[in-house]
Amino acid sequence: MTTDTPDMRTVHVALGSRAYDILIGGGLLASAGDTLARRFPGARAAIVTDENVAVRHAATLKQSLEGAGIATATITIAPGERSKSFAVLQQVVDEVLAARLERGDVVIALGGGVVGDLAGFVSGIVRRGMAFVQVPTSLLAQVDSSVGGKTGINTAHGKNLVGVFQQPGLVIADSDVLDTLPEREFRAGYAEVVKYGLIDRPDFFAWLEANWRDIFSGGSARVEAIAVSCQAKADVVARDEFEAGDRALLNLGHTFGHALEAATGYDSARLVHGEGVAIGMAMAHRFSSRMNLASPDDAARVEAHLSAVGLPVAVSEISGDLPGPERMLDYIAQDKKVSRGSLTFILTRGIGRSFVARDVPASEVLSFLKENLPS
Amino acid sequence: MTTDTPDMRTVHVALGSRAYDILIGGGLLASAGDTLARRFPGARAAIVTDENVAVRHAATLKQSLEGAGIATATITIAPGERSKSFAVLQQVVDEVLAARLERGDVVIALGGGVVGDLAGFVSGIVRRGMAFVQVPTSLLAQVDSSVGGKTGINTAHGKNLVGVFQQPGLVIADSDVLDTLPEREFRAGYAEVVKYGLIDRPDFFAWLEANWRDIFSGGSARVEAIAVSCQAKADVVARDEFEAGDRALLNLGHTFGHALEAATGYDSARLVHGEGVAIGMAMAHRFSSRMNLASPDDAARVEAHLSAVGLPVAVSEISGDLPGPERMLDYIAQDKKVSRGSLTFILTRGIGRSFVARDVPASEVLSFLKENLPS
């Protein structure tokens, strides 16, 4: 049992037979072995990680696991989105099988979103499903990608088009490991924290406006921000595990954001995912205001907070050339969340009042893009 | 609604939100378009098939689908077990994505077990799960592999080690297409029909003893045999979808059978799966008798029926050299169904009284193998 304190929180994801806990707090990495030994008695483990994370954290985790009597193989992939490929998938699958792990054994994802997406997919298909544990080491992964069970790889046809829904059996989010993140990466993850406030938690957004500096510096405010974010995502996922409806709310800022990521060729020097989401959220609020759904004051408030933490809010903040409005609309329409050709957006009636808008007229989007894109 | 007649049967697989029907009867291929249009309104389809089946049946199915207004792409793979590979998986995934199919669209497996296993896996991972329909064209696929949701590919580490549980939304088993099967392949599929009698349906086994010639020649006896087999498998799967317990009963004859397949290098000229299962079932009954669990008369009765239809019942019926008993025990112990090093077998207390026996002493198995293998 875990007793919640300001420095240690447990979020329960209520998914029936696939329910699981998210443990959040400082120092959890070093005690992960005991935690896993209690929850997966007799299991062995494969740690999947990338070269960057391995240097910082793999020894701590491996030592903790083996200290708790859990035999552990470590599988290291190259860092970056390019590892979300069929080739690396097959390689990691082969290494898990070579380690002779069985169905009750555990695949552990130690890393950010790429490692989690890939290792989760591997755990979902080896022996038609092994146990899976997420140990996210980026803020983005702790508050977003490690929760909800989406896993996958990219193909030439687009990102995340191949994968499975594979819920972890446990998520261990050590808030201290975020101290080693580059500031830009922490900020990008913070965009997703803001998103939960903007979807349906206006009080949380106000709390973020007041406390964001404490979150960036660590301690109990950071634990609180992660816990509320995980709870927010868990609530949506529990309502709609397989993305048939409400789960689309989590795409707030993502339709514009994904289009911008595609338009910049997924070049992280120009734009990382969380920055695209920040601009996308600002645009979603401005677009909602333009459609007379929300007050321009709300859009201004969102921009003010994102700007205060150092996140971009306008397309003009992206370096280099961008395609024109028509081409950008193509990127939006190719987004896989666009159902059967109609344009679906997450729009808002104000701070914390987002909703799924289907059949948004493409002409309105195009006019808006013309106003927002540098000419 | 389908009204059951002697020539047209519906078996319902009760899996809650993943429940589905198996339609069984002659001529169903030509009416598949209307069936799908009713059950998947507005969906498009990709038919995955192999070169041999394509020649005989792809045009009939495609014409039926397009006649019902279902736009259809056809993806053809090479026949045979070697197509259950990462390379072919990636190729089919790419072709489904290139056809721009979305989550609600349907992947149709038109073929035997290889096509079903591969196409099912594809449908389970493209966009994290598309709709899936099985149109099995072999007896083995109609009574076994198309029911129950196991999909997958092979790796250097073993068969079916990578895949997902992906239940179809519908199975269409046209009993007339079996007329085009080579006799040896029909017989091999029939071994799995016998298996259901031996697991827990002694009356069905007795009915098979009396009626097998009618099943081989077609008509309502064949429809009945397929329907009872599907119902038997559906009952087990409904009790244990993810193979945590009882589903292991379906492996009757398969532990010995898989070892024999491996020992013959999966050379179908020497042994096909159903033949391995036939020998395996005969061995499982002899071994049960040797362990004083069942009467030798039951083992003799099983052998008599399998022999009557032309199936092998002894290792000596396999052409060419085989490894010795110790090596064969290694093949058995490597079987993925062997949990954590202990030997698990499906044994029996008599016709239709099979059970899961865990911790079978390896020494007993070795002694039995020494008696049964040609020296």
mmCIF file with all atom_site columns, N, CA and C in Angstrom, chain A residues 42 86 89-90 93-94 97-98 102-105 121 124-128 150-151 155 157 160-165 242-243 336 340, chain B residues 42 86 89-90 93-94 97-98 102-103 105 121 124-128 150-151 155 157 160-165 242-243 336 338-340:
data_model
loop_
_atom_site.group_PDB
_atom_site.id
_atom_site.type_symbol
_atom_site.label_atom_id
_atom_site.label_alt_id
_atom_site.label_comp_id
_atom_site.label_asym_id
_atom_site.label_entity_id
_atom_site.label_seq_id
_atom_site.pdbx_PDB_ins_code
_atom_site.Cartn_x
_atom_site.Cartn_y
_atom_site.Cartn_z
_atom_site.occupancy
_atom_site.B_iso_or_equiv
_atom_site.pdbx_formal_charge
_atom_site.auth_seq_id
_atom_site.auth_comp_id
_atom_site.auth_asym_id
_atom_site.auth_atom_id
_atom_site.pdbx_PDB_model_num
ATOM 1   N N  . GLY A 1 42  ? 8.180   -13.311 -8.843  1.00 0.00 ? 42  GLY A N  1
ATOM 2   C CA . GLY A 1 42  ? 8.766   -14.367 -9.672  1.00 0.00 ? 42  GLY A CA 1
ATOM 3   C C  . GLY A 1 42  ? 9.118   -13.955 -11.085 1.00 0.00 ? 42  GLY A C  1
ATOM 4   N N  . PHE A 1 86  ? 9.965   -0.253  -37.891 1.00 0.00 ? 86  PHE A N  1
ATOM 5   C CA . PHE A 1 86  ? 9.840   -1.705  -37.956 1.00 0.00 ? 86  PHE A CA 1
ATOM 6   C C  . PHE A 1 86  ? 11.175  -2.379  -37.661 1.00 0.00 ? 86  PHE A C  1
ATOM 7   N N  . LEU A 1 89  ? 11.867  -2.241  -33.982 1.00 0.00 ? 89  LEU A N  1
ATOM 8   C CA . LEU A 1 89  ? 10.863  -3.104  -33.347 1.00 0.00 ? 89  LEU A CA 1
ATOM 9   C C  . LEU A 1 89  ? 11.298  -4.563  -33.404 1.00 0.00 ? 89  LEU A C  1
ATOM 10  N N  . GLN A 1 90  ? 11.659  -4.995  -34.612 1.00 0.00 ? 90  GLN A N  1
ATOM 11  C CA . GLN A 1 90  ? 12.060  -6.391  -34.789 1.00 0.00 ? 90  GLN A CA 1
ATOM 12  C C  . GLN A 1 90  ? 13.305  -6.722  -33.963 1.00 0.00 ? 90  GLN A C  1
ATOM 13  N N  . VAL A 1 93  ? 12.277  -6.978  -30.256 1.00 0.00 ? 93  VAL A N  1
ATOM 14  C CA . VAL A 1 93  ? 11.522  -8.227  -30.096 1.00 0.00 ? 93  VAL A CA 1
ATOM 15  C C  . VAL A 1 93  ? 12.487  -9.414  -30.036 1.00 0.00 ? 93  VAL A C  1
ATOM 16  N N  . ASP A 1 94  ? 13.444  -9.436  -30.972 1.00 0.00 ? 94  ASP A N  1
ATOM 17  C CA . ASP A 1 94  ? 14.402  -10.541 -30.999 1.00 0.00 ? 94  ASP A CA 1
ATOM 18  C C  . ASP A 1 94  ? 15.222  -10.603 -29.711 1.00 0.00 ? 94  ASP A C  1
ATOM 19  N N  . LEU A 1 97  ? 13.115  -12.039 -26.925 1.00 0.00 ? 97  LEU A N  1
ATOM 20  C CA . LEU A 1 97  ? 12.985  -13.490 -27.086 1.00 0.00 ? 97  LEU A CA 1
ATOM 21  C C  . LEU A 1 97  ? 14.303  -14.197 -26.781 1.00 0.00 ? 97  LEU A C  1
ATOM 22  N N  . ALA A 1 98  ? 15.419  -13.572 -27.193 1.00 0.00 ? 98  ALA A N  1
ATOM 23  C CA . ALA A 1 98  ? 16.732  -14.177 -26.927 1.00 0.00 ? 98  ALA A CA 1
ATOM 24  C C  . ALA A 1 98  ? 16.986  -14.276 -25.430 1.00 0.00 ? 98  ALA A C  1
ATOM 25  N N  . GLU A 1 102 ? 9.254   -14.933 -20.652 1.00 0.00 ? 102 GLU A N  1
ATOM 26  C CA . GLU A 1 102 ? 7.968   -15.567 -20.912 1.00 0.00 ? 102 GLU A CA 1
ATOM 27  C C  . GLU A 1 102 ? 6.835   -14.570 -20.700 1.00 0.00 ? 102 GLU A C  1
ATOM 28  N N  . ARG A 1 103 ? 5.611   -15.086 -20.839 1.00 0.00 ? 103 ARG A N  1
ATOM 29  C CA . ARG A 1 103 ? 4.464   -14.188 -20.865 1.00 0.00 ? 103 ARG A CA 1
ATOM 30  C C  . ARG A 1 103 ? 4.282   -13.389 -19.563 1.00 0.00 ? 103 ARG A C  1
ATOM 31  N N  . GLY A 1 104 ? 4.621   -13.998 -18.425 1.00 0.00 ? 104 GLY A N  1
ATOM 32  C CA . GLY A 1 104 ? 4.446   -13.303 -17.151 1.00 0.00 ? 104 GLY A CA 1
ATOM 33  C C  . GLY A 1 104 ? 5.606   -12.383 -16.808 1.00 0.00 ? 104 GLY A C  1
ATOM 34  N N  . ASP A 1 105 ? 6.672   -12.417 -17.605 1.00 0.00 ? 105 ASP A N  1
ATOM 35  C CA . ASP A 1 105 ? 7.808   -11.537 -17.340 1.00 0.00 ? 105 ASP A CA 1
ATOM 36  C C  . ASP A 1 105 ? 7.506   -10.124 -17.820 1.00 0.00 ? 105 ASP A C  1
ATOM 37  N N  . PHE A 1 121 ? 4.838   -1.390  -27.402 1.00 0.00 ? 121 PHE A N  1
ATOM 38  C CA . PHE A 1 121 ? 4.442   -2.170  -28.572 1.00 0.00 ? 121 PHE A CA 1
ATOM 39  C C  . PHE A 1 121 ? 5.087   -3.558  -28.500 1.00 0.00 ? 121 PHE A C  1
ATOM 40  N N  . GLY A 1 124 ? 3.427   -5.710  -26.091 1.00 0.00 ? 124 GLY A N  1
ATOM 41  C CA . GLY A 1 124 ? 2.080   -6.080  -26.541 1.00 0.00 ? 124 GLY A CA 1
ATOM 42  C C  . GLY A 1 124 ? 2.051   -7.210  -27.548 1.00 0.00 ? 124 GLY A C  1
ATOM 43  N N  . ILE A 1 125 ? 3.190   -7.470  -28.210 1.00 0.00 ? 125 ILE A N  1
ATOM 44  C CA . ILE A 1 125 ? 3.181   -8.483  -29.280 1.00 0.00 ? 125 ILE A CA 1
ATOM 45  C C  . ILE A 1 125 ? 4.071   -9.691  -29.005 1.00 0.00 ? 125 ILE A C  1
ATOM 46  N N  . VAL A 1 126 ? 5.063   -9.578  -28.116 1.00 0.00 ? 126 VAL A N  1
ATOM 47  C CA . VAL A 1 126 ? 5.872   -10.763 -27.822 1.00 0.00 ? 126 VAL A CA 1
ATOM 48  C C  . VAL A 1 126 ? 5.014   -11.746 -27.034 1.00 0.00 ? 126 VAL A C  1
ATOM 49  N N  . ARG A 1 127 ? 4.912   -12.969 -27.532 1.00 0.00 ? 127 ARG A N  1
ATOM 50  C CA . ARG A 1 127 ? 4.051   -13.995 -26.933 1.00 0.00 ? 127 ARG A CA 1
ATOM 51  C C  . ARG A 1 127 ? 2.619   -13.489 -26.773 1.00 0.00 ? 127 ARG A C  1
ATOM 52  N N  . ARG A 1 128 ? 2.202   -12.643 -27.697 1.00 0.00 ? 128 ARG A N  1
ATOM 53  C CA . ARG A 1 128 ? 0.862   -12.031 -27.713 1.00 0.00 ? 128 ARG A CA 1
ATOM 54  C C  . ARG A 1 128 ? 0.536   -11.258 -26.425 1.00 0.00 ? 128 ARG A C  1
ATOM 55  N N  . LYS A 1 150 ? -1.429  3.858   -25.272 1.00 0.00 ? 150 LYS A N  1
ATOM 56  C CA . LYS A 1 150 ? -1.132  3.929   -26.704 1.00 0.00 ? 150 LYS A CA 1
ATOM 57  C C  . LYS A 1 150 ? 0.339   3.618   -26.924 1.00 0.00 ? 150 LYS A C  1
ATOM 58  N N  . THR A 1 151 ? 0.608   2.696   -27.840 1.00 0.00 ? 151 THR A N  1
ATOM 59  C CA . THR A 1 151 ? 1.986   2.378   -28.184 1.00 0.00 ? 151 THR A CA 1
ATOM 60  C C  . THR A 1 151 ? 2.092   2.350   -29.696 1.00 0.00 ? 151 THR A C  1
ATOM 61  N N  . THR A 1 155 ? 5.605   4.939   -39.772 1.00 0.00 ? 155 THR A N  1
ATOM 62  C CA . THR A 1 155 ? 5.900   4.371   -41.090 1.00 0.00 ? 155 THR A CA 1
ATOM 63  C C  . THR A 1 155 ? 6.025   5.521   -42.071 1.00 0.00 ? 155 THR A C  1
ATOM 64  N N  . HIS A 1 157 ? 4.010   6.280   -44.095 1.00 0.00 ? 157 HIS A N  1
ATOM 65  C CA . HIS A 1 157 ? 2.683   6.888   -44.271 1.00 0.00 ? 157 HIS A CA 1
ATOM 66  C C  . HIS A 1 157 ? 2.317   7.848   -43.148 1.00 0.00 ? 157 HIS A C  1
ATOM 67  N N  . ASN A 1 160 ? 2.952   7.021   -35.746 1.00 0.00 ? 160 ASN A N  1
ATOM 68  C CA . ASN A 1 160 ? 2.084   6.245   -34.845 1.00 0.00 ? 160 ASN A CA 1
ATOM 69  C C  . ASN A 1 160 ? 0.956   5.527   -35.554 1.00 0.00 ? 160 ASN A C  1
ATOM 70  N N  . LEU A 1 161 ? 1.166   5.164   -36.825 1.00 0.00 ? 161 LEU A N  1
ATOM 71  C CA . LEU A 1 161 ? 0.092   4.507   -37.572 1.00 0.00 ? 161 LEU A CA 1
ATOM 72  C C  . LEU A 1 161 ? 0.048   3.003   -37.302 1.00 0.00 ? 161 LEU A C  1
ATOM 73  N N  . VAL A 1 162 ? 1.070   2.490   -36.646 1.00 0.00 ? 162 VAL A N  1
ATOM 74  C CA . VAL A 1 162 ? 1.112   1.050   -36.372 1.00 0.00 ? 162 VAL A CA 1
ATOM 75  C C  . VAL A 1 162 ? 1.431   0.851   -34.892 1.00 0.00 ? 162 VAL A C  1
ATOM 76  N N  . GLY A 1 163 ? 0.595   0.092   -34.201 1.00 0.00 ? 163 GLY A N  1
ATOM 77  C CA . GLY A 1 163 ? 0.826   -0.132  -32.780 1.00 0.00 ? 163 GLY A CA 1
ATOM 78  C C  . GLY A 1 163 ? -0.325  -0.886  -32.154 1.00 0.00 ? 163 GLY A C  1
ATOM 79  N N  . VAL A 1 164 ? -0.333  -0.937  -30.833 1.00 0.00 ? 164 VAL A N  1
ATOM 80  C CA . VAL A 1 164 ? -1.440  -1.568  -30.115 1.00 0.00 ? 164 VAL A CA 1
ATOM 81  C C  . VAL A 1 164 ? -1.820  -0.704  -28.913 1.00 0.00 ? 164 VAL A C  1
ATOM 82  N N  . PHE A 1 165 ? -3.022  -0.937  -28.399 1.00 0.00 ? 165 PHE A N  1
ATOM 83  C CA . PHE A 1 165 ? -3.361  -0.428  -27.081 1.00 0.00 ? 165 PHE A CA 1
ATOM 84  C C  . PHE A 1 165 ? -2.834  -1.446  -26.071 1.00 0.00 ? 165 PHE A C  1
ATOM 85  N N  . PHE A 1 242 ? -10.460 3.144   -25.941 1.00 0.00 ? 242 PHE A N  1
ATOM 86  C CA . PHE A 1 242 ? -10.037 2.855   -27.312 1.00 0.00 ? 242 PHE A CA 1
ATOM 87  C C  . PHE A 1 242 ? -10.316 4.003   -28.283 1.00 0.00 ? 242 PHE A C  1
ATOM 88  N N  . GLU A 1 243 ? -10.438 5.212   -27.735 1.00 0.00 ? 243 GLU A N  1
ATOM 89  C CA . GLU A 1 243 ? -10.520 6.410   -28.553 1.00 0.00 ? 243 GLU A CA 1
ATOM 90  C C  . GLU A 1 243 ? -11.705 6.403   -29.504 1.00 0.00 ? 243 GLU A C  1
ATOM 91  N N  . LYS A 1 336 ? -4.282  11.702  -38.933 1.00 0.00 ? 336 LYS A N  1
ATOM 92  C CA . LYS A 1 336 ? -5.093  10.488  -38.894 1.00 0.00 ? 336 LYS A CA 1
ATOM 93  C C  . LYS A 1 336 ? -6.340  10.648  -38.036 1.00 0.00 ? 336 LYS A C  1
ATOM 94  N N  . ARG A 1 340 ? -12.797 10.262  -41.902 1.00 0.00 ? 340 ARG A N  1
ATOM 95  C CA . ARG A 1 340 ? -13.488 10.192  -43.188 1.00 0.00 ? 340 ARG A CA 1
ATOM 96  C C  . ARG A 1 340 ? -13.599 11.538  -43.902 1.00 0.00 ? 340 ARG A C  1
ATOM 97  N N  . GLY B 1 42  ? -20.728 1.277   -44.549 1.00 0.00 ? 42  GLY B N  1
ATOM 98  C CA . GLY B 1 42  ? -19.828 2.374   -44.920 1.00 0.00 ? 42  GLY B CA 1
ATOM 99  C C  . GLY B 1 42  ? -18.364 2.014   -44.956 1.00 0.00 ? 42  GLY B C  1
ATOM 100 N N  . PHE B 1 86  ? 8.385   -10.982 -40.197 1.00 0.00 ? 86  PHE B N  1
ATOM 101 C CA . PHE B 1 86  ? 8.385   -9.528  -40.031 1.00 0.00 ? 86  PHE B CA 1
ATOM 102 C C  . PHE B 1 86  ? 8.372   -8.823  -41.385 1.00 0.00 ? 86  PHE B C  1
ATOM 103 N N  . LEU B 1 89  ? 4.944   -9.033  -42.869 1.00 0.00 ? 89  LEU B N  1
ATOM 104 C CA . LEU B 1 89  ? 4.068   -8.217  -42.013 1.00 0.00 ? 89  LEU B CA 1
ATOM 105 C C  . LEU B 1 89  ? 4.178   -6.742  -42.389 1.00 0.00 ? 89  LEU B C  1
ATOM 106 N N  . GLN B 1 90  ? 5.416   -6.259  -42.470 1.00 0.00 ? 90  GLN B N  1
ATOM 107 C CA . GLN B 1 90  ? 5.631   -4.850  -42.795 1.00 0.00 ? 90  GLN B CA 1
ATOM 108 C C  . GLN B 1 90  ? 5.088   -4.516  -44.183 1.00 0.00 ? 90  GLN B C  1
ATOM 109 N N  . VAL B 1 93  ? 1.250   -4.377  -43.984 1.00 0.00 ? 93  VAL B N  1
ATOM 110 C CA . VAL B 1 93  ? 0.888   -3.151  -43.260 1.00 0.00 ? 93  VAL B CA 1
ATOM 111 C C  . VAL B 1 93  ? 1.003   -1.941  -44.180 1.00 0.00 ? 93  VAL B C  1
ATOM 112 N N  . ASP B 1 94  ? 2.125   -1.866  -44.916 1.00 0.00 ? 94  ASP B N  1
ATOM 113 C CA . ASP B 1 94  ? 2.332   -0.735  -45.819 1.00 0.00 ? 94  ASP B CA 1
ATOM 114 C C  . ASP B 1 94  ? 1.252   -0.685  -46.903 1.00 0.00 ? 94  ASP B C  1
ATOM 115 N N  . LEU B 1 97  ? -1.977  0.624   -45.419 1.00 0.00 ? 97  LEU B N  1
ATOM 116 C CA . LEU B 1 97  ? -1.891  2.077   -45.222 1.00 0.00 ? 97  LEU B CA 1
ATOM 117 C C  . LEU B 1 97  ? -1.924  2.808   -46.563 1.00 0.00 ? 97  LEU B C  1
ATOM 118 N N  . ALA B 1 98  ? -1.255  2.232   -47.566 1.00 0.00 ? 98  ALA B N  1
ATOM 119 C CA . ALA B 1 98  ? -1.244  2.862   -48.890 1.00 0.00 ? 98  ALA B CA 1
ATOM 120 C C  . ALA B 1 98  ? -2.657  2.927   -49.465 1.00 0.00 ? 98  ALA B C  1
ATOM 121 N N  . GLU B 1 102 ? -9.028  3.232   -42.950 1.00 0.00 ? 102 GLU B N  1
ATOM 122 C CA . GLU B 1 102 ? -9.072  3.824   -41.622 1.00 0.00 ? 102 GLU B CA 1
ATOM 123 C C  . GLU B 1 102 ? -9.491  2.789   -40.585 1.00 0.00 ? 102 GLU B C  1
ATOM 124 N N  . ARG B 1 103 ? -9.656  3.270   -39.342 1.00 0.00 ? 103 ARG B N  1
ATOM 125 C CA . ARG B 1 103 ? -9.853  2.332   -38.246 1.00 0.00 ? 103 ARG B CA 1
ATOM 126 C C  . ARG B 1 103 ? -11.129 1.500   -38.395 1.00 0.00 ? 103 ARG B C  1
ATOM 127 N N  . ASP B 1 105 ? -12.490 0.567   -41.172 1.00 0.00 ? 105 ASP B N  1
ATOM 128 C CA . ASP B 1 105 ? -12.472 -0.285  -42.360 1.00 0.00 ? 105 ASP B CA 1
ATOM 129 C C  . ASP B 1 105 ? -12.028 -1.703  -41.989 1.00 0.00 ? 105 ASP B C  1
ATOM 130 N N  . PHE B 1 121 ? -2.998  -10.251 -37.503 1.00 0.00 ? 121 PHE B N  1
ATOM 131 C CA . PHE B 1 121 ? -1.971  -9.453  -36.831 1.00 0.00 ? 121 PHE B CA 1
ATOM 132 C C  . PHE B 1 121 ? -1.945  -8.054  -37.445 1.00 0.00 ? 121 PHE B C  1
ATOM 133 N N  . GLY B 1 124 ? -4.726  -6.009  -36.294 1.00 0.00 ? 124 GLY B N  1
ATOM 134 C CA . GLY B 1 124 ? -4.602  -5.658  -34.883 1.00 0.00 ? 124 GLY B CA 1
ATOM 135 C C  . GLY B 1 124 ? -3.657  -4.506  -34.613 1.00 0.00 ? 124 GLY B C  1
ATOM 136 N N  . ILE B 1 125 ? -2.772  -4.202  -35.565 1.00 0.00 ? 125 ILE B N  1
ATOM 137 C CA . ILE B 1 125 ? -1.760  -3.168  -35.293 1.00 0.00 ? 125 ILE B CA 1
ATOM 138 C C  . ILE B 1 125 ? -1.875  -1.939  -36.192 1.00 0.00 ? 125 ILE B C  1
ATOM 139 N N  . VAL B 1 126 ? -2.507  -2.040  -37.359 1.00 0.00 ? 126 VAL B N  1
ATOM 140 C CA . VAL B 1 126 ? -2.651  -0.841  -38.187 1.00 0.00 ? 126 VAL B CA 1
ATOM 141 C C  . VAL B 1 126 ? -3.654  0.101   -37.499 1.00 0.00 ? 126 VAL B C  1
ATOM 142 N N  . ARG B 1 127 ? -3.222  1.319   -37.256 1.00 0.00 ? 127 ARG B N  1
ATOM 143 C CA . ARG B 1 127 ? -4.025  2.304   -36.524 1.00 0.00 ? 127 ARG B CA 1
ATOM 144 C C  . ARG B 1 127 ? -4.487  1.749   -35.178 1.00 0.00 ? 127 ARG B C  1
ATOM 145 N N  . ARG B 1 128 ? -3.633  0.912   -34.588 1.00 0.00 ? 128 ARG B N  1
ATOM 146 C CA . ARG B 1 128 ? -3.896  0.261   -33.291 1.00 0.00 ? 128 ARG B CA 1
ATOM 147 C C  . ARG B 1 128 ? -5.194  -0.530  -33.284 1.00 0.00 ? 128 ARG B C  1
ATOM 148 N N  . LYS B 1 150 ? -6.281  -15.728 -31.949 1.00 0.00 ? 150 LYS B N  1
ATOM 149 C CA . LYS B 1 150 ? -4.812  -15.747 -31.933 1.00 0.00 ? 150 LYS B CA 1
ATOM 150 C C  . LYS B 1 150 ? -4.294  -15.388 -33.311 1.00 0.00 ? 150 LYS B C  1
ATOM 151 N N  . THR B 1 151 ? -3.369  -14.443 -33.363 1.00 0.00 ? 151 THR B N  1
ATOM 152 C CA . THR B 1 151 ? -2.745  -14.075 -34.628 1.00 0.00 ? 151 THR B CA 1
ATOM 153 C C  . THR B 1 151 ? -1.247  -14.010 -34.392 1.00 0.00 ? 151 THR B C  1
ATOM 154 N N  . THR B 1 155 ? 9.420   -16.233 -35.667 1.00 0.00 ? 155 THR B N  1
ATOM 155 C CA . THR B 1 155 ? 10.747  -15.616 -35.650 1.00 0.00 ? 155 THR B CA 1
ATOM 156 C C  . THR B 1 155 ? 11.773  -16.745 -35.584 1.00 0.00 ? 155 THR B C  1
ATOM 157 N N  . HIS B 1 157 ? 13.329  -17.529 -33.205 1.00 0.00 ? 157 HIS B N  1
ATOM 158 C CA . HIS B 1 157 ? 13.224  -18.167 -31.892 1.00 0.00 ? 157 HIS B CA 1
ATOM 159 C C  . HIS B 1 157 ? 12.086  -19.170 -31.804 1.00 0.00 ? 157 HIS B C  1
ATOM 160 N N  . ASN B 1 160 ? 4.979   -18.505 -34.010 1.00 0.00 ? 160 ASN B N  1
ATOM 161 C CA . ASN B 1 160 ? 3.887   -17.780 -33.345 1.00 0.00 ? 160 ASN B CA 1
ATOM 162 C C  . ASN B 1 160 ? 4.316   -17.065 -32.067 1.00 0.00 ? 160 ASN B C  1
ATOM 163 N N  . LEU B 1 161 ? 5.580   -16.681 -31.990 1.00 0.00 ? 161 LEU B N  1
ATOM 164 C CA . LEU B 1 161 ? 6.047   -16.030 -30.764 1.00 0.00 ? 161 LEU B CA 1
ATOM 165 C C  . LEU B 1 161 ? 5.739   -14.541 -30.740 1.00 0.00 ? 161 LEU B C  1
ATOM 166 N N  . VAL B 1 162 ? 5.299   -13.995 -31.878 1.00 0.00 ? 162 VAL B N  1
ATOM 167 C CA . VAL B 1 162 ? 5.008   -12.568 -31.949 1.00 0.00 ? 162 VAL B CA 1
ATOM 168 C C  . VAL B 1 162 ? 3.624   -12.391 -32.580 1.00 0.00 ? 162 VAL B C  1
ATOM 169 N N  . GLY B 1 163 ? 2.742   -11.682 -31.898 1.00 0.00 ? 163 GLY B N  1
ATOM 170 C CA . GLY B 1 163 ? 1.397   -11.479 -32.433 1.00 0.00 ? 163 GLY B CA 1
ATOM 171 C C  . GLY B 1 163 ? 0.510   -10.779 -31.417 1.00 0.00 ? 163 GLY B C  1
ATOM 172 N N  . VAL B 1 164 ? -0.776  -10.767 -31.701 1.00 0.00 ? 164 VAL B N  1
ATOM 173 C CA . VAL B 1 164 ? -1.741  -10.178 -30.772 1.00 0.00 ? 164 VAL B CA 1
ATOM 174 C C  . VAL B 1 164 ? -2.964  -11.086 -30.678 1.00 0.00 ? 164 VAL B C  1
ATOM 175 N N  . PHE B 1 165 ? -3.738  -10.890 -29.613 1.00 0.00 ? 165 PHE B N  1
ATOM 176 C CA . PHE B 1 165 ? -5.076  -11.440 -29.582 1.00 0.00 ? 165 PHE B CA 1
ATOM 177 C C  . PHE B 1 165 ? -5.979  -10.445 -30.301 1.00 0.00 ? 165 PHE B C  1
ATOM 178 N N  . PHE B 1 242 ? -7.641  -15.243 -22.988 1.00 0.00 ? 242 PHE B N  1
ATOM 179 C CA . PHE B 1 242 ? -6.225  -14.899 -23.098 1.00 0.00 ? 242 PHE B CA 1
ATOM 180 C C  . PHE B 1 242 ? -5.295  -16.023 -22.638 1.00 0.00 ? 242 PHE B C  1
ATOM 181 N N  . GLU B 1 243 ? -5.827  -17.260 -22.655 1.00 0.00 ? 243 GLU B N  1
ATOM 182 C CA . GLU B 1 243 ? -4.999  -18.428 -22.415 1.00 0.00 ? 243 GLU B CA 1
ATOM 183 C C  . GLU B 1 243 ? -4.329  -18.402 -21.056 1.00 0.00 ? 243 GLU B C  1
ATOM 184 N N  . LYS B 1 336 ? 6.664   -23.185 -26.351 1.00 0.00 ? 336 LYS B N  1
ATOM 185 C CA . LYS B 1 336 ? 6.399   -21.978 -25.565 1.00 0.00 ? 336 LYS B CA 1
ATOM 186 C C  . LYS B 1 336 ? 5.309   -22.199 -24.529 1.00 0.00 ? 336 LYS B C  1
ATOM 187 N N  . VAL B 1 338 ? 5.332   -24.521 -22.438 1.00 0.00 ? 338 VAL B N  1
ATOM 188 C CA . VAL B 1 338 ? 5.948   -25.045 -21.236 1.00 0.00 ? 338 VAL B CA 1
ATOM 189 C C  . VAL B 1 338 ? 6.231   -23.882 -20.291 1.00 0.00 ? 338 VAL B C  1
ATOM 190 N N  . SER B 1 339 ? 5.536   -23.863 -19.195 1.00 0.00 ? 339 SER B N  1
ATOM 191 C CA . SER B 1 339 ? 5.616   -22.715 -18.303 1.00 0.00 ? 339 SER B CA 1
ATOM 192 C C  . SER B 1 339 ? 6.778   -22.854 -17.328 1.00 0.00 ? 339 SER B C  1
ATOM 193 N N  . ARG B 1 340 ? 7.688   -21.888 -17.364 1.00 0.00 ? 340 ARG B N  1
ATOM 194 C CA . ARG B 1 340 ? 8.800   -21.810 -16.406 1.00 0.00 ? 340 ARG B CA 1
ATOM 195 C C  . ARG B 1 340 ? 9.516   -23.138 -16.168 1.00 0.00 ? 340 ARG B C  1
#
